[in-house]
XYZ file of C-alpha atoms in Angstrom:
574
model
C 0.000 0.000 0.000
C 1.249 3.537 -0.719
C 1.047 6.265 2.142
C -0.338 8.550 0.407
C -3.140 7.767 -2.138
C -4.248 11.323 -3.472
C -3.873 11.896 -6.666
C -2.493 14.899 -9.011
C -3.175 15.903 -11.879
C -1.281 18.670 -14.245
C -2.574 20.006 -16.853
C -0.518 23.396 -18.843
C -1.802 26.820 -17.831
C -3.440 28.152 -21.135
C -4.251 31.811 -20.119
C -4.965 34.196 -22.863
C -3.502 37.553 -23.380
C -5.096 40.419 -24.941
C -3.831 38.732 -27.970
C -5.724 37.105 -31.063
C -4.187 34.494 -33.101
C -6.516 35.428 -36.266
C -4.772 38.606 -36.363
C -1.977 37.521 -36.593
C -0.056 37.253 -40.194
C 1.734 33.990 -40.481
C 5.478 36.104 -41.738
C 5.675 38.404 -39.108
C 4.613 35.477 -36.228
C 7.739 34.143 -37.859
C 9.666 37.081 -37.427
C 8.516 37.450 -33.879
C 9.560 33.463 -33.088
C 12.821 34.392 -34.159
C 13.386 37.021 -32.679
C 12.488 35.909 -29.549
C 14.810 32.691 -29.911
C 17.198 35.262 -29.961
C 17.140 37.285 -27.275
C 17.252 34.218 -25.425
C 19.901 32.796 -27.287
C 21.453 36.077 -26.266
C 20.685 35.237 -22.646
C 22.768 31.882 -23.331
C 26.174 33.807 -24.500
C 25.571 36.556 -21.960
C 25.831 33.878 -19.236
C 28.329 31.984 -20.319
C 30.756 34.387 -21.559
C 30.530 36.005 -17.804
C 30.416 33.044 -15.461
C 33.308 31.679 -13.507
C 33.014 27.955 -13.056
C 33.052 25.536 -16.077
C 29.946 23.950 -14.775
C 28.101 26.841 -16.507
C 30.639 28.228 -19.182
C 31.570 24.650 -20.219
C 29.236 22.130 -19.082
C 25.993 24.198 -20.018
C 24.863 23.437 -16.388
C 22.129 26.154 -16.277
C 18.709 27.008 -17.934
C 17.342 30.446 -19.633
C 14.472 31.542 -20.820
C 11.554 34.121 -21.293
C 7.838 34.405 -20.433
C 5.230 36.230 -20.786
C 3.158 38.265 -18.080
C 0.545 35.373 -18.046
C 3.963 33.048 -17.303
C 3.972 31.424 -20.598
C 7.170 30.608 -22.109
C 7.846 32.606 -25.128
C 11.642 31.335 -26.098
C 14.658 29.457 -24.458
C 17.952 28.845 -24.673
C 19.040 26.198 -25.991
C 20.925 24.367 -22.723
C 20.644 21.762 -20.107
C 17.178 20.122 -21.544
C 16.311 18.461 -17.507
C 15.905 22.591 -16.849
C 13.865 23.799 -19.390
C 10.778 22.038 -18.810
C 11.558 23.365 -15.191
C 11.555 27.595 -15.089
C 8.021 27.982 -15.557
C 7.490 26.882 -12.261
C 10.513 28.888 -11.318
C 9.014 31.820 -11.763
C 5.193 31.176 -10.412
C 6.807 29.908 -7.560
C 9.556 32.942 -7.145
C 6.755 35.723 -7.645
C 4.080 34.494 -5.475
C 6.418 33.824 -2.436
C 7.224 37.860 -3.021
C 3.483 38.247 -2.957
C 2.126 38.112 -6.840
C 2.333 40.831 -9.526
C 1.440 43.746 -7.420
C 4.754 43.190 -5.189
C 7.205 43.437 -8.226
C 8.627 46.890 -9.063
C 11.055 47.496 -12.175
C 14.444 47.063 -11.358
C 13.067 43.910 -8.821
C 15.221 40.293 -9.387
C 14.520 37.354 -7.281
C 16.464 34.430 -6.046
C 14.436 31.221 -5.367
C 16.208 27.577 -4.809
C 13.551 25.474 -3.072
C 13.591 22.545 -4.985
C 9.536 21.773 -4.379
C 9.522 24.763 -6.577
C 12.448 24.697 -8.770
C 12.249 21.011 -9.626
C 16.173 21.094 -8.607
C 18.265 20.408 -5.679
C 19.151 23.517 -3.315
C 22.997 24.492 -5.821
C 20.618 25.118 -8.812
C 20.103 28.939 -8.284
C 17.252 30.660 -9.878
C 16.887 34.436 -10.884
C 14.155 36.056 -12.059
C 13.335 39.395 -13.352
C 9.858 40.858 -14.077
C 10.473 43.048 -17.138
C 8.276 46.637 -17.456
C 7.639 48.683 -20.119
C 6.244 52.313 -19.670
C 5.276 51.206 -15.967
C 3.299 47.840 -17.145
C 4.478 44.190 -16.535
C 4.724 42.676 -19.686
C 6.725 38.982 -19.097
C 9.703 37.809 -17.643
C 13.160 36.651 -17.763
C 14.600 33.454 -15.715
C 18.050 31.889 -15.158
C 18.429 28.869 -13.420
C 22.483 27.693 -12.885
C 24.557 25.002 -10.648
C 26.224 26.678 -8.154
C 29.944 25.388 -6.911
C 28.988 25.049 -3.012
C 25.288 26.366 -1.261
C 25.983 25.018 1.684
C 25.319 21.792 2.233
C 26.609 19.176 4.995
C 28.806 18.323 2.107
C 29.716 19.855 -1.380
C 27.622 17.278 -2.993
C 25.341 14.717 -1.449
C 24.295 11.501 -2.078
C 23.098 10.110 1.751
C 20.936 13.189 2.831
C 17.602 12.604 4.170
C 15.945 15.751 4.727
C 15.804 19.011 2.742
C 17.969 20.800 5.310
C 20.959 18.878 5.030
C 20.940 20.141 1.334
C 21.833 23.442 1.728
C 20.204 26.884 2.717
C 17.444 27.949 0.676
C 15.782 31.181 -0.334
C 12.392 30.559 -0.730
C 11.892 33.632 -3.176
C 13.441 36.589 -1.672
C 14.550 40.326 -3.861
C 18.065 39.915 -4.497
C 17.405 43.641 -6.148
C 15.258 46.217 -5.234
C 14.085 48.663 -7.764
C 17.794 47.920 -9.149
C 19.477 48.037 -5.910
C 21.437 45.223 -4.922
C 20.257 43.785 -1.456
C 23.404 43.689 0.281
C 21.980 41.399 3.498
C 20.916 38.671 1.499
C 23.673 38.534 -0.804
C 26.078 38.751 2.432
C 24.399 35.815 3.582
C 24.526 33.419 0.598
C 28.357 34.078 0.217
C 28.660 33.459 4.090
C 27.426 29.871 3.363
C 29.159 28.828 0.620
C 32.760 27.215 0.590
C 32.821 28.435 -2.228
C 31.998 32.592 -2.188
C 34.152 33.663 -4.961
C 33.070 31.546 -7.931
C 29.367 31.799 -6.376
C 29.702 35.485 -6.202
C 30.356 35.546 -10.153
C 28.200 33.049 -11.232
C 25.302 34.671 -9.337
C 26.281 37.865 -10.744
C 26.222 36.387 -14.312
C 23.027 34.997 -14.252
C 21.751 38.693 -13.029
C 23.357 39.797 -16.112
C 22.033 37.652 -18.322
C 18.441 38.737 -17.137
C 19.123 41.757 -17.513
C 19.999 41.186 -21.221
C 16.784 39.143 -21.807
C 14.778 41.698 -20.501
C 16.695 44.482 -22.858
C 15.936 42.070 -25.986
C 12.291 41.626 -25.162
C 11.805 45.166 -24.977
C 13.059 45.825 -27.986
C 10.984 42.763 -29.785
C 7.783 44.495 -28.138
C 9.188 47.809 -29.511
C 9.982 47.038 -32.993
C 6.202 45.433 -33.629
C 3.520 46.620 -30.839
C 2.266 45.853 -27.632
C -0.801 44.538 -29.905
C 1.034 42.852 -32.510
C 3.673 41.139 -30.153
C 0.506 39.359 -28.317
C -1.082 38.456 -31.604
C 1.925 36.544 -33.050
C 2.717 35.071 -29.598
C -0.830 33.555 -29.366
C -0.520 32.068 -32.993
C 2.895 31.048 -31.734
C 1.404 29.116 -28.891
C -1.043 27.580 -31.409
C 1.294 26.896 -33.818
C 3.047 25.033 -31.530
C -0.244 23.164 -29.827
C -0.990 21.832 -33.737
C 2.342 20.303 -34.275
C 2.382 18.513 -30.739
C -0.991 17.032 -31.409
C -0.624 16.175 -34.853
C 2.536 13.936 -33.737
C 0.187 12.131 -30.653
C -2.769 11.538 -33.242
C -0.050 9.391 -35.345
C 0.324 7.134 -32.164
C -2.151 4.556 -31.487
C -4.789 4.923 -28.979
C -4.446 3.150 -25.781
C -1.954 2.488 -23.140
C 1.835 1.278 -22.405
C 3.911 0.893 -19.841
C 7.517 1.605 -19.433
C 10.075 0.451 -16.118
C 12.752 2.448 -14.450
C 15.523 1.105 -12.208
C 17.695 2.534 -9.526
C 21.276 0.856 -7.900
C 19.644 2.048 -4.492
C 18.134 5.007 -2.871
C 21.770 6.607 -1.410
C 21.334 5.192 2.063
C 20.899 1.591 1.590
C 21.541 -1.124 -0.699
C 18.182 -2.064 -2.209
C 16.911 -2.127 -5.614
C 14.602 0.539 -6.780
C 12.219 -0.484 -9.817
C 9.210 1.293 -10.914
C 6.623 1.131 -13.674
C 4.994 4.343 -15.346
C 2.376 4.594 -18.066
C 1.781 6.353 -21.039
C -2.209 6.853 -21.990
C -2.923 8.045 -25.607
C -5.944 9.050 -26.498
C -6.519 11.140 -30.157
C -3.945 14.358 -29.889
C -3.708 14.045 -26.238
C -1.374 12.247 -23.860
C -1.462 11.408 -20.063
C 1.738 10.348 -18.786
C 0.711 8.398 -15.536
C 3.225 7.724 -12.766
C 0.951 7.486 -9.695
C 1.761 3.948 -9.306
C 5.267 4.801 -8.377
C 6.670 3.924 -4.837
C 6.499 6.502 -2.139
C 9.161 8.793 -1.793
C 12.448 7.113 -1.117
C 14.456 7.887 2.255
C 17.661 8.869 0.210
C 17.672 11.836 -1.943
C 17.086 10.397 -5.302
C 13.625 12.284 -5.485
C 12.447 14.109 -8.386
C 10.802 17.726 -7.780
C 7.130 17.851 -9.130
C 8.706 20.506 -11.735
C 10.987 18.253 -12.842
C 8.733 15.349 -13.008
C 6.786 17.763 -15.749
C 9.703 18.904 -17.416
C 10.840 15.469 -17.985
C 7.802 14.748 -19.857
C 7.883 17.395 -21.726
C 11.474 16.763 -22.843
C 10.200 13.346 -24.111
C 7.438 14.527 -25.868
C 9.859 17.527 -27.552
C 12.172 14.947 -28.386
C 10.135 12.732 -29.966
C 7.486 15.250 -31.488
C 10.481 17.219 -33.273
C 13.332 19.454 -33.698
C 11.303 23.137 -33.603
C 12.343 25.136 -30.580
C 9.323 24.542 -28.100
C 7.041 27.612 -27.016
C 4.262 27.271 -23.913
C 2.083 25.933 -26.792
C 4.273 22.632 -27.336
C 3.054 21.555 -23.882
C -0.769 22.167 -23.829
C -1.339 18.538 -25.174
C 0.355 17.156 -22.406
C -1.130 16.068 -19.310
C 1.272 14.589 -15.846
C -0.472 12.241 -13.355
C 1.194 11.997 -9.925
C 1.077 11.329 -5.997
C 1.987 13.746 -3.633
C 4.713 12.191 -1.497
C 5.893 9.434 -4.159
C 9.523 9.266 -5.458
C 7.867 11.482 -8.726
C 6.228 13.881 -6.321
C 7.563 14.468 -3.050
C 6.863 16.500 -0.242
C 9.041 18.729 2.183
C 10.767 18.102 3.900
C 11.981 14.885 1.887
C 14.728 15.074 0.312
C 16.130 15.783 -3.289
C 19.475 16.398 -3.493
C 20.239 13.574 -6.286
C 17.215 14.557 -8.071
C 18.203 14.007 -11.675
C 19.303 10.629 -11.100
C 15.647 9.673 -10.761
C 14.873 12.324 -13.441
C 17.108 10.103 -15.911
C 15.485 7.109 -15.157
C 12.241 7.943 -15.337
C 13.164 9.334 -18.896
C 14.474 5.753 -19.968
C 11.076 4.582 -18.457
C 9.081 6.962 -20.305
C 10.999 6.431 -24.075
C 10.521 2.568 -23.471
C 6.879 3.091 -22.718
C 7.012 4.892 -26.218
C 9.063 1.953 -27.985
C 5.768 0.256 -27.121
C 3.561 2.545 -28.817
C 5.363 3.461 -31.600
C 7.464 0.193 -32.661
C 10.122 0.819 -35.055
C 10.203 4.772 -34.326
C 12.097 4.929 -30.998
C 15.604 4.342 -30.012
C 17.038 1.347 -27.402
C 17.647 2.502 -24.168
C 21.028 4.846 -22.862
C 23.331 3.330 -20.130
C 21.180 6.249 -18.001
C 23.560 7.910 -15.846
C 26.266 10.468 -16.275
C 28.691 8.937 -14.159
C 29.185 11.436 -12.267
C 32.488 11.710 -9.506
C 33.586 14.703 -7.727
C 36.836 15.540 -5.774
C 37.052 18.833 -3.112
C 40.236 19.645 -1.205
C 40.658 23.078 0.624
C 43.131 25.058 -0.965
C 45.895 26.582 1.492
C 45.681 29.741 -0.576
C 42.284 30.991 -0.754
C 40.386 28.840 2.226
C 38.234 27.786 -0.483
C 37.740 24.546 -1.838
C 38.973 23.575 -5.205
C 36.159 20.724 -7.116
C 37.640 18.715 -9.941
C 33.903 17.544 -11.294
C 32.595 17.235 -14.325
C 29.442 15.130 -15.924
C 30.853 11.738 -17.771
C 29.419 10.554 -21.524
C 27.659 7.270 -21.630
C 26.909 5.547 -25.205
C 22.751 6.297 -25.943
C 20.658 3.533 -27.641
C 21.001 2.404 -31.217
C 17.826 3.500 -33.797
C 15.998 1.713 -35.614
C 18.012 2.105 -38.436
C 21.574 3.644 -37.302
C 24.056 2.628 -34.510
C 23.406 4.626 -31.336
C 25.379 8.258 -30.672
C 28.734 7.883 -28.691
C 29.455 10.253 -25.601
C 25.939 11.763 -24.770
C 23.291 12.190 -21.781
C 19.881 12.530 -22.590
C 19.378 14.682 -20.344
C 22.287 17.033 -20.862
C 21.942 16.392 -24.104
C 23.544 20.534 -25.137
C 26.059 19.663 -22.504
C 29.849 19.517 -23.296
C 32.099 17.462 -21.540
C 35.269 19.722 -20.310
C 39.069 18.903 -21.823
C 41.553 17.017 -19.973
C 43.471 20.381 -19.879
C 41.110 22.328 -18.972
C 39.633 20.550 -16.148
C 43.412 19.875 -14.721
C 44.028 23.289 -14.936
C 41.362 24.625 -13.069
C 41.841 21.486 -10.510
C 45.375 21.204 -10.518
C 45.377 18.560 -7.848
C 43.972 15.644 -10.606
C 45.558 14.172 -13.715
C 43.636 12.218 -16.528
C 45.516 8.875 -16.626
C 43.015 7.744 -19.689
C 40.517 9.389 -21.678
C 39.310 7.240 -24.210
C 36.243 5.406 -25.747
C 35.404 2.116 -23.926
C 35.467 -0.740 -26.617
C 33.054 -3.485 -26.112
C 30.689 -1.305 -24.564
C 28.035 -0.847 -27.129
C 24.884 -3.074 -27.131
C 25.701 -5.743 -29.826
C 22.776 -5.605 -33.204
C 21.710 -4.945 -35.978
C 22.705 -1.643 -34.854
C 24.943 -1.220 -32.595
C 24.262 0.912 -29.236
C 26.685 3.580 -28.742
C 29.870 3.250 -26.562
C 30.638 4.581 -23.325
C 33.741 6.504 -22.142
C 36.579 5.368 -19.909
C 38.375 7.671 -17.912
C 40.851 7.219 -15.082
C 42.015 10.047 -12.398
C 44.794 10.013 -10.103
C 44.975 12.571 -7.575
C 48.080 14.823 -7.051
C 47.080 15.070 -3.452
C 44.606 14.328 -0.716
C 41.101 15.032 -1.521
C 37.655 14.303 -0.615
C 35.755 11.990 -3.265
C 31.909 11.844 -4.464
C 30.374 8.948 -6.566
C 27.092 9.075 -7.772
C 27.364 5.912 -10.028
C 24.188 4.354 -10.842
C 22.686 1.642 -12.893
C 25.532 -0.353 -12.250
C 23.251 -3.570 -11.788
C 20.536 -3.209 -14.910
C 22.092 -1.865 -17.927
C 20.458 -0.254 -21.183
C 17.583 -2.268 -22.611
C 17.918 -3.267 -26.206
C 14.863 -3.825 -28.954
C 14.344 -6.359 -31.706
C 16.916 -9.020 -30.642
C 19.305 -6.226 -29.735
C 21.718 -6.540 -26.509
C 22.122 -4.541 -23.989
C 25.055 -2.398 -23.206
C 27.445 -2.628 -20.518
C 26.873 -1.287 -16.931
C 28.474 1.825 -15.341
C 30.994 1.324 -12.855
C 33.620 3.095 -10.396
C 36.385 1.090 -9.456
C 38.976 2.297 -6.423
C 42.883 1.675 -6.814
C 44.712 2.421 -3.952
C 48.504 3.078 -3.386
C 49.046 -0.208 -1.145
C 47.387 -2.158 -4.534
C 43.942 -2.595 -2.667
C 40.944 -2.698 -5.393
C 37.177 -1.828 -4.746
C 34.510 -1.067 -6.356
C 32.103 1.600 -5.370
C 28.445 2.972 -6.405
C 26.810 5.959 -4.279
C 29.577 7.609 -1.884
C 29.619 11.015 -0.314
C 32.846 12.436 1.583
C 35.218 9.619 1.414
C 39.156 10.418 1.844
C 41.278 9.430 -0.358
C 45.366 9.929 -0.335
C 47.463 11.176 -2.971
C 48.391 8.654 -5.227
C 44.889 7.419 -5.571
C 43.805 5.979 -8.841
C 39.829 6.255 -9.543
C 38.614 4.273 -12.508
C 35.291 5.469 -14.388
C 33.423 3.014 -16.788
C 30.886 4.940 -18.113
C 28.307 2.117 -19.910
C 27.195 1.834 -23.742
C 23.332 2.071 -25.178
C 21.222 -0.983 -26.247
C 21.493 -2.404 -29.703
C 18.870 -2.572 -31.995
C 18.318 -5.707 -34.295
C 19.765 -8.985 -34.180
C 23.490 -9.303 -34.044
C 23.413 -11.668 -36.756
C 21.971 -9.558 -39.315
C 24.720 -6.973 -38.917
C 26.507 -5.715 -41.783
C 29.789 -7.846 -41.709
C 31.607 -4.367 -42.886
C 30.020 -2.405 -40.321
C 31.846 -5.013 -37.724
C 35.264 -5.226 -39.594
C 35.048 -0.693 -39.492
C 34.387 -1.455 -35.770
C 37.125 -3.849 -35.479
C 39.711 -1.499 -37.410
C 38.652 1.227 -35.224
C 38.931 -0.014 -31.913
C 35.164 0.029 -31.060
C 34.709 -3.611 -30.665
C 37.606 -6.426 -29.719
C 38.413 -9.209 -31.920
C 37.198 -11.535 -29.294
C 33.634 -9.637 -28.615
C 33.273 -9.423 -32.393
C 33.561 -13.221 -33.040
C 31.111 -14.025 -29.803
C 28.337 -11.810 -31.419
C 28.731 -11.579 -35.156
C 30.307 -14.975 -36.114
C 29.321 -13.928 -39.647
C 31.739 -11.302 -40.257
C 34.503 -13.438 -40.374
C 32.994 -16.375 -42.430
């Protein structure tokens, strides 16, 4: 029996503006849609191009976008896809903790990091701005970004079991006042951060960035019209309603049901596995998940908003490549329970968050192999491998964090081998150089840095591979692992194979070896080698009916071993 048996359902906001569609004339709605990509494309550079820690500036850790006044999104910035679905909620939740629309002033930027609202553990920062134009709110900008250090019990967390372990949170809160900085509060979040000078400039980036959206959509509304601005945005948002629902009324009616799988929950040892279903019904979907487990003890919960925005990120995925508006989403309707793993509750916690998010994406793309047979790719090894080392630095009484999110090998299609070095997910991520990242962390060194052979699902098609990577530390640090699916790897289709598992493996300087999966503030001495085994995607297709010169270009190129490519395609060498 669950503990909670109440039910919630989500359905997209669809408030009208002042604006008519019909108006509307289909070139200059163009015109409009780009321009608005723009400015938030814009908000992208601004950010990166000013921010101090290669999290955001390299890794694309971060989210931006802009909305309306009626809070519906009107363009983003191409980034970390688990975010975007995400800053709507961001900013209902960081105007109504100020006290609505008739608090905000121009000049007025809020800060708002509880992850009930945010859909993200307590680092990911939001910002946003309510933008004015001759004294009248007309929409908003929003930044979302992973800060270095927030203050939690530890830099990064994978054994927290309440939200206030997780680090201090501003539950919506003016970082600027009628464009004065609020010196108090931003006092406070450097004084709990090990971290204060690379959060000082990220934070400061992401104000800048606003600040540029906010710039751009003024000038948009400008160039064409209070009047004519709200028209195109409302055929926008039909536009993109139309092409959503044509793509569902190609599925066939009825329902399917996809599975999810976690190592463990962060505390203890136990398998997690979970079902979730997807309900089609003309040109619109339901995307149930009430029959999840209750929220987990450990902090692999997913945030309500995130629970959204990762069905929304499926559905984009799948529906196509246009840049989603507000009107992308309307089709879409989210089933949960308050307090499940999908929905939880404060004070439970979140920290690990995406890890559930990634798995429930797996879950949700298998339930779609089911409807749509032949149209959807095998599954992803479904982590990003992710391990983290922190030392103090004598210097600056700040800590140092070598860290950065590891490729896995994605699931072959239907008719292509599967993408090498990608997370779903993160999917506009880029994964930092060897020289950068031992730069910036100059107490690790990159013994390898190569593609894992063997790794790949064996098929018709072959999943993609995973990524090997091996650090040794140049002194004593602190290590993080937040390895998971080490014990289920990707799911293949059609006869395909799965992939191989993730995995961590320890190497000592006395020769001791051990594996590892979720660990949070273990020392480890200089010397120490730490072994990362990032898995490969599912194939798709028999193995036998292969292409024998697709396996001899895999041979010649390292991506499969003589030995593996005689166990699965005997045929290539006959």
């Amino acid at each position: 029996m669950h503990g909670l048996v109440e039910q919630h359902v989500y359905t997209p906001h669809n408030n009208k503006s002042t604006g008519r569609a019909d108006r509307a004339d289909p070139i200059t709605t163009q015109i409009v849609r780009n321009a608005l990509n723009s400015a938030a494309n814009q908000m992208k550079r601004v950010l990166i191009r000013t921010s101090f820690s290669p999290t955001i500036y390299e890794n694309l850790d971060f989210a931006v976008a802009i909305y309306d006044r009626q809070i519906r999104m009107l363009a983003q910035g191409p980034t970390l896809p688990a975010f975007m679905g995400t800053m709507s909620f961001c900013v209902e939740g960081a105007v109504e903790a100020v006290g609505g629309e008739t608090a905000l002033e121009p000049g007025d930027m809020i800060i708002y990091n509880l992850p009930f609202g945010t859909g993200s553990h307590a680092q990911d920062l939001a910002i946003v701005m309510p933008v004015f134009r001759d004294g009248e709110l007309v929409g908003y900008t929003a930044s979302k970004g992973h800060l270095t250090d927030i203050g939690a019990k530890n830099p990064y967390c994978t054994d927290t079991i309440d939200l206030f372990q997780e680090g201090v949170i501003f539950p919506g809160v003016k970082l600027y006042r009628r464009g004065q900085l609020v010196e108090e509060i931003f006092r406070i979040i450097l004084a709990n951060s090990r971290a204060p000078s690379a959060v000082k400039g990220d934070i400061l980036a992401e104000v800048a960035c606003c600040r540029a959206g906010a710039d751009e959509l003024l000038r948009v509304i400008d160039r064409f019209g209070m009047q004519t601005f709200n028209d195109c945005t409302e055929r926008m948002y039909e536009h993109g309603e139309a092409v959503v629902r044509d793509f569902i009324k190609r599925i066939p009616d009825g329902r399917h049901k996809g599975t999810g799988h976690l190592d463990n929950n962060g505390i203890d040892d136990e398998e997690i596995h979970f079902d979730v279903e997807l309900v089609v019904e003309g040109d619109e979907i339901t995307f149930d998940l009430s029959g999840v487990p209750d929220a987990l003890r450990g902090p692999l919960n997913n945030p309500f908003p995130s629970t959204v925005s990762c069905c929304r990120i499926v559905l984009a995925m799948l529906a196509g490549n246009e840049a989603p508006n507000e009107g992308h989403f309307r089709p879409l309707k989210v089933i949960t329970r308050p307090g499940s793993m999908f929905h939880p509750i404060p004070p439970q916690p979140t920290f690990m968050y995406g890890w559930g998010l990634m798995q429930l994406m797996e879950a949700l793309f298998q339930a779609f192999a089911a409807a749509m047979p032949g149209q959807v790719p095998s599954g992803s090894a479904a982590d990003l491998c992710g391990v983290m080392f922190w030392r103090f630095d004598d210097a600056t009484r700040e800590i140092q964090v070598a860290a950065a999110p590891q490729p896995i090998g994605l699931g072959a299609f239907p008719n292509a081998d599967g993408p090498t070095m990608l997370v779903l997910s993160l999917a506009q991520s880029t994964l930092p150089s060897a020289e950068l990242q031992e730069t910036k962390s100059n107490f690790v060194q990159f013994d390898k840095w190569e593609f894992a052979s063997d790794s790949g699902g064996p098929g018709k098609y072959r999943g993609g591979l995973g990524w090997n990577l091996h650090y040794r530390l140049l002194n004593d640090a602190s290590m993080l692992t937040v390895i998971e699916r080490t014990k289920v790897p990707s799911w293949g289709q059609e006869g395909g194979l799965p992939g191989k598992a993730n995995q961590v493996v320890l190497h000592y300087p006395d020769g001791r070896v051990t594996p590892t999966t979720k660990v949070t503030g273990l020392d480890l001495p200089k010397g120490m080698r730490v072994e990362v085994l990032c898995g490969g995607g599912g194939g798709y297709g028999k193995p036998s009916e292969r292409d024998p010169e697709a396996v001899l270009l895999d041979l010649k190129y390292g991506l499969v071993t003589e030995e593996k490519a005689r166990e699965h395609y005997p045929h290539a060498f006959a």
